PDB file of C-alpha atoms in Angstrom:
ATOM      1  CA  MET A   1       3.210 -33.274  43.276  1.00 62.00           C
ATOM      2  CA  PRO A   2       0.934 -33.563  46.408  1.00 70.00           C
ATOM      3  CA  LEU A   3      -1.577 -31.416  46.936  1.00 68.00           C
ATOM      4  CA  SER A   4      -0.495 -28.569  49.502  1.00 81.00           C
ATOM      5  CA  PRO A   5      -2.813 -28.108  53.086  1.00 85.00           C
ATOM      6  CA  ALA A   6      -4.834 -25.539  52.460  1.00 81.00           C
ATOM      7  CA  VAL A   7      -5.190 -27.087  48.469  1.00 71.00           C
ATOM      8  CA  ARG A   8      -6.443 -29.837  50.060  1.00 78.00           C
ATOM      9  CA  ALA A   9      -8.737 -28.352  52.766  1.00 82.00           C
ATOM     10  CA  LEU A  10     -10.433 -25.788  49.718  1.00 76.00           C
ATOM     11  CA  THR A  11     -11.276 -28.812  47.699  1.00 74.00           C
ATOM     12  CA  ARG A  12     -13.062 -30.665  51.125  1.00 80.00           C
ATOM     13  CA  LEU A  13     -14.497 -27.284  51.818  1.00 79.00           C
ATOM     14  CA  LEU A  14     -15.278 -27.147  47.730  1.00 74.00           C
ATOM     15  CA  ASP A  15     -17.112 -31.135  47.154  1.00 78.00           C
ATOM     16  CA  VAL A  16     -19.337 -29.935  49.788  1.00 85.00           C
ATOM     17  CA  LEU A  17     -21.065 -27.546  48.317  1.00 80.00           C
ATOM     18  CA  PRO A  18     -23.795 -27.470  46.071  1.00 84.00           C
ATOM     19  CA  ASP A  19     -22.763 -27.628  42.879  1.00 76.00           C
ATOM     20  CA  VAL A  20     -24.757 -24.646  41.793  1.00 81.00           C
ATOM     21  CA  VAL A  21     -22.564 -22.371  44.235  1.00 81.00           C
ATOM     22  CA  ARG A  22     -19.192 -24.380  43.904  1.00 74.00           C
ATOM     23  CA  ARG A  23     -19.587 -23.655  39.635  1.00 75.00           C
ATOM     24  CA  LYS A  24     -19.754 -19.695  40.478  1.00 81.00           C
ATOM     25  CA  LEU A  25     -17.053 -19.563  43.144  1.00 80.00           C
ATOM     26  CA  VAL A  26     -14.139 -21.483  40.772  1.00 74.00           C
ATOM     27  CA  TRP A  27     -15.963 -18.569  38.305  1.00 73.00           C
ATOM     28  CA  GLY A  28     -15.752 -16.131  39.941  1.00 77.00           C
ATOM     29  CA  ALA A  29     -12.064 -17.747  41.135  1.00 76.00           C
ATOM     30  CA  VAL A  30     -11.130 -17.193  37.288  1.00 68.00           C
ATOM     31  CA  LEU A  31     -12.302 -13.651  36.762  1.00 67.00           C
ATOM     32  CA  ALA A  32     -10.623 -12.883  39.586  1.00 73.00           C
ATOM     33  CA  SER A  33      -7.207 -14.267  38.634  1.00 74.00           C
ATOM     34  CA  GLN A  34      -7.469 -13.623  34.562  1.00 67.00           C
ATOM     35  CA  PRO A  35      -6.262 -10.641  33.018  1.00 64.00           C
ATOM     36  CA  ARG A  36      -8.935  -8.704  31.074  1.00 72.00           C
ATOM     37  CA  PHE A  37      -9.008  -7.620  27.393  1.00 74.00           C
ATOM     38  CA  LEU A  38     -10.205  -4.858  26.046  1.00 85.00           C
ATOM     39  CA  VAL A  39     -11.791  -5.775  22.757  1.00 91.00           C
ATOM     40  CA  THR A  40     -12.678  -3.092  20.180  1.00 93.00           C
ATOM     41  CA  VAL A  41     -12.969  -3.261  16.281  1.00 97.00           C
ATOM     42  CA  CYS A  42     -12.110  -1.691  13.455  1.00 96.00           C
ATOM     43  CA  ALA A  43     -14.225  -1.386  10.405  1.00 97.00           C
ATOM     44  CA  VAL A  44     -12.581  -0.739   6.842  1.00 98.00           C
ATOM     45  CA  LEU A  45     -15.151   0.746   4.935  1.00 97.00           C
ATOM     46  CA  ARG A  46     -15.287   0.819   0.858  1.00 97.00           C
ATOM     47  CA  SER A  47     -17.314   2.515  -1.297  1.00 97.00           C
ATOM     48  CA  ALA A  48     -18.389   1.037  -4.305  1.00 96.00           C
ATOM     49  CA  ASP A  49     -15.100   3.002  -5.909  1.00 96.00           C
ATOM     50  CA  GLY A  50     -12.857   1.840  -3.839  1.00 95.00           C
ATOM     51  CA  ARG A  51     -12.212   4.642  -1.371  1.00 97.00           C
ATOM     52  CA  VAL A  52     -12.114   4.221   2.193  1.00 97.00           C
ATOM     53  CA  LEU A  53     -14.338   6.180   5.364  1.00 97.00           C
ATOM     54  CA  LEU A  54     -12.014   7.940   8.155  1.00 97.00           C
ATOM     55  CA  PHE A  55     -13.266   9.485  10.755  1.00 95.00           C
ATOM     56  CA  GLU A  56     -10.842  12.812  12.626  1.00 93.00           C
ATOM     57  CA  HIS A  57     -11.720  11.668  15.896  1.00 89.00           C
ATOM     58  CA  ARG A  58     -11.503  14.214  19.058  1.00 84.00           C
ATOM     59  CA  PHE A  59      -9.491  12.313  21.797  1.00 80.00           C
ATOM     60  CA  TRP A  60      -6.304  10.527  19.472  1.00 79.00           C
ATOM     61  CA  GLN A  61      -2.969  11.011  20.755  1.00 74.00           C
ATOM     62  CA  ASP A  62      -1.170   9.658  18.189  1.00 70.00           C
ATOM     63  CA  GLY A  63      -2.955  10.791  14.938  1.00 73.00           C
ATOM     64  CA  ARG A  64      -6.855  11.643  15.025  1.00 88.00           C
ATOM     65  CA  TRP A  65      -7.654   9.872  11.575  1.00 95.00           C
ATOM     66  CA  GLY A  66      -8.843   6.237  11.563  1.00 95.00           C
ATOM     67  CA  VAL A  67     -11.018   3.868  10.162  1.00 97.00           C
ATOM     68  CA  PRO A  68     -14.764   3.861  12.089  1.00 96.00           C
ATOM     69  CA  SER A  69     -14.021   1.887  16.030  1.00 94.00           C
ATOM     70  CA  GLY A  70     -15.252   1.179  19.609  1.00 93.00           C
ATOM     71  CA  HIS A  71     -15.217  -1.293  21.931  1.00 92.00           C
ATOM     72  CA  MET A  72     -17.158  -4.600  21.836  1.00 94.00           C
ATOM     73  CA  ARG A  73     -20.425  -5.009  24.815  1.00 93.00           C
ATOM     74  CA  HIS A  74     -20.888  -7.677  26.638  1.00 89.00           C
ATOM     75  CA  GLY A  75     -22.713 -10.461  24.409  1.00 92.00           C
ATOM     76  CA  GLU A  76     -21.623  -8.423  20.442  1.00 95.00           C
ATOM     77  CA  THR A  77     -20.040 -10.017  17.449  1.00 97.00           C
ATOM     78  CA  PRO A  78     -17.517  -8.610  16.152  1.00 97.00           C
ATOM     79  CA  ALA A  79     -20.033  -7.867  12.875  1.00 97.00           C
ATOM     80  CA  ALA A  80     -22.681  -6.122  15.162  1.00 97.00           C
ATOM     81  CA  ALA A  81     -20.423  -4.780  17.834  1.00 97.00           C
ATOM     82  CA  ALA A  82     -18.416  -2.675  14.147  1.00 97.00           C
ATOM     83  CA  ALA A  83     -22.638  -2.055  13.281  1.00 97.00           C
ATOM     84  CA  ARG A  84     -23.660  -0.381  16.058  1.00 96.00           C
ATOM     85  CA  GLU A  85     -20.054   1.528  16.436  1.00 95.00           C
ATOM     86  CA  LEU A  86     -20.983   3.309  12.791  1.00 95.00           C
ATOM     87  CA  ARG A  87     -24.934   4.246  13.444  1.00 93.00           C
ATOM     88  CA  GLU A  88     -23.760   5.666  16.817  1.00 92.00           C
ATOM     89  CA  GLU A  89     -20.558   7.698  14.687  1.00 92.00           C
ATOM     90  CA  CYS A  90     -22.716   8.741  11.562  1.00 92.00           C
ATOM     91  CA  GLY A  91     -26.473   7.186  10.947  1.00 92.00           C
ATOM     92  CA  LEU A  92     -24.723   4.778   8.250  1.00 94.00           C
ATOM     93  CA  ARG A  93     -25.519   0.859   7.637  1.00 95.00           C
ATOM     94  CA  ALA A  94     -22.004  -1.435   6.851  1.00 95.00           C
ATOM     95  CA  ARG A  95     -23.215  -4.178   4.104  1.00 95.00           C
ATOM     96  CA  ASP A  96     -21.088  -7.159   3.739  1.00 96.00           C
ATOM     97  CA  LEU A  97     -19.267  -7.118   7.043  1.00 97.00           C
ATOM     98  CA  ARG A  98     -16.465  -9.822   7.943  1.00 97.00           C
ATOM     99  CA  VAL A  99     -13.639 -10.535   9.910  1.00 97.00           C
ATOM    100  CA  VAL A 100     -10.395 -10.121   8.476  1.00 96.00           C
ATOM    101  CA  ARG A 101      -8.031  -9.719  11.227  1.00 95.00           C
ATOM    102  CA  VAL A 102      -7.088 -10.257  14.982  1.00 94.00           C
ATOM    103  CA  VAL A 103      -4.364  -7.903  16.498  1.00 91.00           C
ATOM    104  CA  ALA A 104      -3.657  -8.492  20.422  1.00 88.00           C
ATOM    105  CA  GLY A 105      -0.969  -6.210  22.207  1.00 73.00           C
ATOM    106  CA  GLU A 106      -0.027  -4.081  19.531  1.00 68.00           C
ATOM    107  CA  GLY A 107       1.404  -0.517  20.556  1.00 63.00           C
ATOM    108  CA  GLY A 108       2.589  -1.914  23.744  1.00 63.00           C
ATOM    109  CA  GLN A 109      -1.275  -2.396  24.739  1.00 67.00           C
ATOM    110  CA  ARG A 110      -1.132  -5.880  26.496  1.00 70.00           C
ATOM    111  CA  HIS A 111      -4.974  -5.798  27.218  1.00 77.00           C
ATOM    112  CA  ARG A 112      -6.258  -4.664  24.101  1.00 83.00           C
ATOM    113  CA  VAL A 113      -7.429  -6.668  21.041  1.00 91.00           C
ATOM    114  CA  GLU A 114      -8.487  -4.949  18.113  1.00 93.00           C
ATOM    115  CA  ILE A 115     -10.588  -7.506  15.560  1.00 96.00           C
ATOM    116  CA  TRP A 116     -10.699  -5.124  12.086  1.00 97.00           C
ATOM    117  CA  LEU A 117     -13.009  -6.270   9.800  1.00 98.00           C
ATOM    118  CA  LEU A 118     -14.076  -5.517   6.182  1.00 97.00           C
ATOM    119  CA  GLY A 119     -17.478  -4.003   4.120  1.00 97.00           C
ATOM    120  CA  SER A 120     -19.264  -2.177   1.887  1.00 97.00           C
ATOM    121  CA  LEU A 121     -21.100   0.898   2.237  1.00 96.00           C
ATOM    122  CA  ASP A 122     -23.700   2.156  -0.250  1.00 94.00           C
ATOM    123  CA  ILE A 123     -22.326   5.971  -0.194  1.00 93.00           C
ATOM    124  CA  THR A 124     -21.061   9.101  -2.705  1.00 91.00           C
ATOM    125  CA  GLU A 125     -19.628  11.244   0.055  1.00 92.00           C
ATOM    126  CA  ALA A 126     -19.166  11.262   3.232  1.00 91.00           C
ATOM    127  CA  PRO A 127     -20.925  11.866   6.299  1.00 90.00           C
ATOM    128  CA  ASP A 128     -22.120  15.482   6.580  1.00 87.00           C
ATOM    129  CA  GLN A 129     -20.681  16.884   9.627  1.00 86.00           C
ATOM    130  CA  SER A 130     -24.847  17.206  10.800  1.00 85.00           C
ATOM    131  CA  LEU A 131     -24.648  13.581  11.318  1.00 85.00           C
ATOM    132  CA  LEU A 132     -21.455  13.277  13.146  1.00 85.00           C
ATOM    133  CA  GLU A 133     -21.527  11.860  16.569  1.00 79.00           C
ATOM    134  CA  SER A 134     -20.293  15.135  17.609  1.00 78.00           C
ATOM    135  CA  ARG A 135     -18.279  14.251  20.988  1.00 80.00           C
ATOM    136  CA  GLU A 136     -15.931  12.716  19.324  1.00 85.00           C
ATOM    137  CA  ILE A 137     -15.375  12.657  15.253  1.00 90.00           C
ATOM    138  CA  CYS A 138     -14.804  15.591  14.473  1.00 89.00           C
ATOM    139  CA  ARG A 139     -15.480  14.882  10.265  1.00 91.00           C
ATOM    140  CA  ALA A 140     -15.249  12.177   8.227  1.00 95.00           C
ATOM    141  CA  GLU A 141     -14.032  11.609   4.608  1.00 95.00           C
ATOM    142  CA  LEU A 142     -14.019   8.951   1.920  1.00 97.00           C
ATOM    143  CA  LEU A 143     -10.782   9.000   0.452  1.00 97.00           C
ATOM    144  CA  THR A 144      -8.524   6.556  -2.407  1.00 96.00           C
ATOM    145  CA  PRO A 145      -6.448   4.091  -0.243  1.00 96.00           C
ATOM    146  CA  GLU A 146      -3.284   6.113  -0.797  1.00 95.00           C
ATOM    147  CA  VAL A 147      -4.269   9.113   0.696  1.00 96.00           C
ATOM    148  CA  ALA A 148      -6.706   7.121   3.435  1.00 96.00           C
ATOM    149  CA  LEU A 149      -3.149   5.363   4.154  1.00 95.00           C
ATOM    150  CA  ARG A 150      -0.692   8.656   4.622  1.00 95.00           C
ATOM    151  CA  THR A 151      -3.792  10.021   6.814  1.00 95.00           C
ATOM    152  CA  ALA A 152      -4.626   6.828   9.147  1.00 95.00           C
ATOM    153  CA  ARG A 153      -3.133   7.300  12.203  1.00 92.00           C
ATOM    154  CA  PRO A 154       0.338   5.133  11.806  1.00 90.00           C
ATOM    155  CA  GLY A 155      -0.641   1.527  13.691  1.00 88.00           C
ATOM    156  CA  GLN A 156      -3.969   1.793  12.060  1.00 92.00           C
ATOM    157  CA  ALA A 157      -1.755   2.647   8.813  1.00 93.00           C
ATOM    158  CA  ARG A 158       0.410  -0.488   8.860  1.00 93.00           C
ATOM    159  CA  ILE A 159      -2.788  -2.575   9.038  1.00 94.00           C
ATOM    160  CA  LEU A 160      -4.751  -0.684   6.776  1.00 95.00           C
ATOM    161  CA  THR A 161      -1.325  -0.992   3.796  1.00 94.00           C
ATOM    162  CA  ASP A 162      -2.273  -5.314   4.483  1.00 93.00           C
ATOM    163  CA  LEU A 163      -5.763  -4.935   4.736  1.00 93.00           C
ATOM    164  CA  LEU A 164      -6.310  -2.060   1.308  1.00 89.00           C
ATOM    165  CA  THR A 165      -2.916  -3.636  -0.487  1.00 81.00           C
ATOM    166  CA  PRO A 166      -4.310  -5.957  -3.134  1.00 73.00           C
ATOM    167  CA  THR A 167      -2.663  -9.391  -3.083  1.00 67.00           C
ATOM    168  CA  GLU A 168      -1.488 -11.629  -5.918  1.00 62.00           C
ATOM    169  CA  ASP A 169      -3.366 -14.581  -6.769  1.00 55.00           C
TER     170      ASP A 169
END
């Protein structure tokens, strides 16, 4: 298929530009023409006895309880983002964080990607209210997997069911 006159003219213009300028223009065009995605991390964190940490989030509408979560920053790895969010939300440090699932477009959110991680915590009780980031988090609880599945917001409960249900080898 022959190129249109406009595309041929643009190609000739790009050919005479310095490499650095050409790369910036092409990259700018890619950024301007491609969809943006919000990337969040969701951390399923368990204590040594198998209980799951859930937070009651102040602003969530479809059920207020869920796993520690938040947005990834540019250049962060999923594990670093999950660890940062946990520290910001309650001051805890997770261990053994590893990516176990990536979910895109869940719940009609076409431009959202969730990266789910599993990890562990060295705690025997939930963080005290005074440790919580109170603008966003109301309460924290360590719940058995069964209670966590009943308590978590519906979208998270579906994924938690898969992640917390033992598999037969």
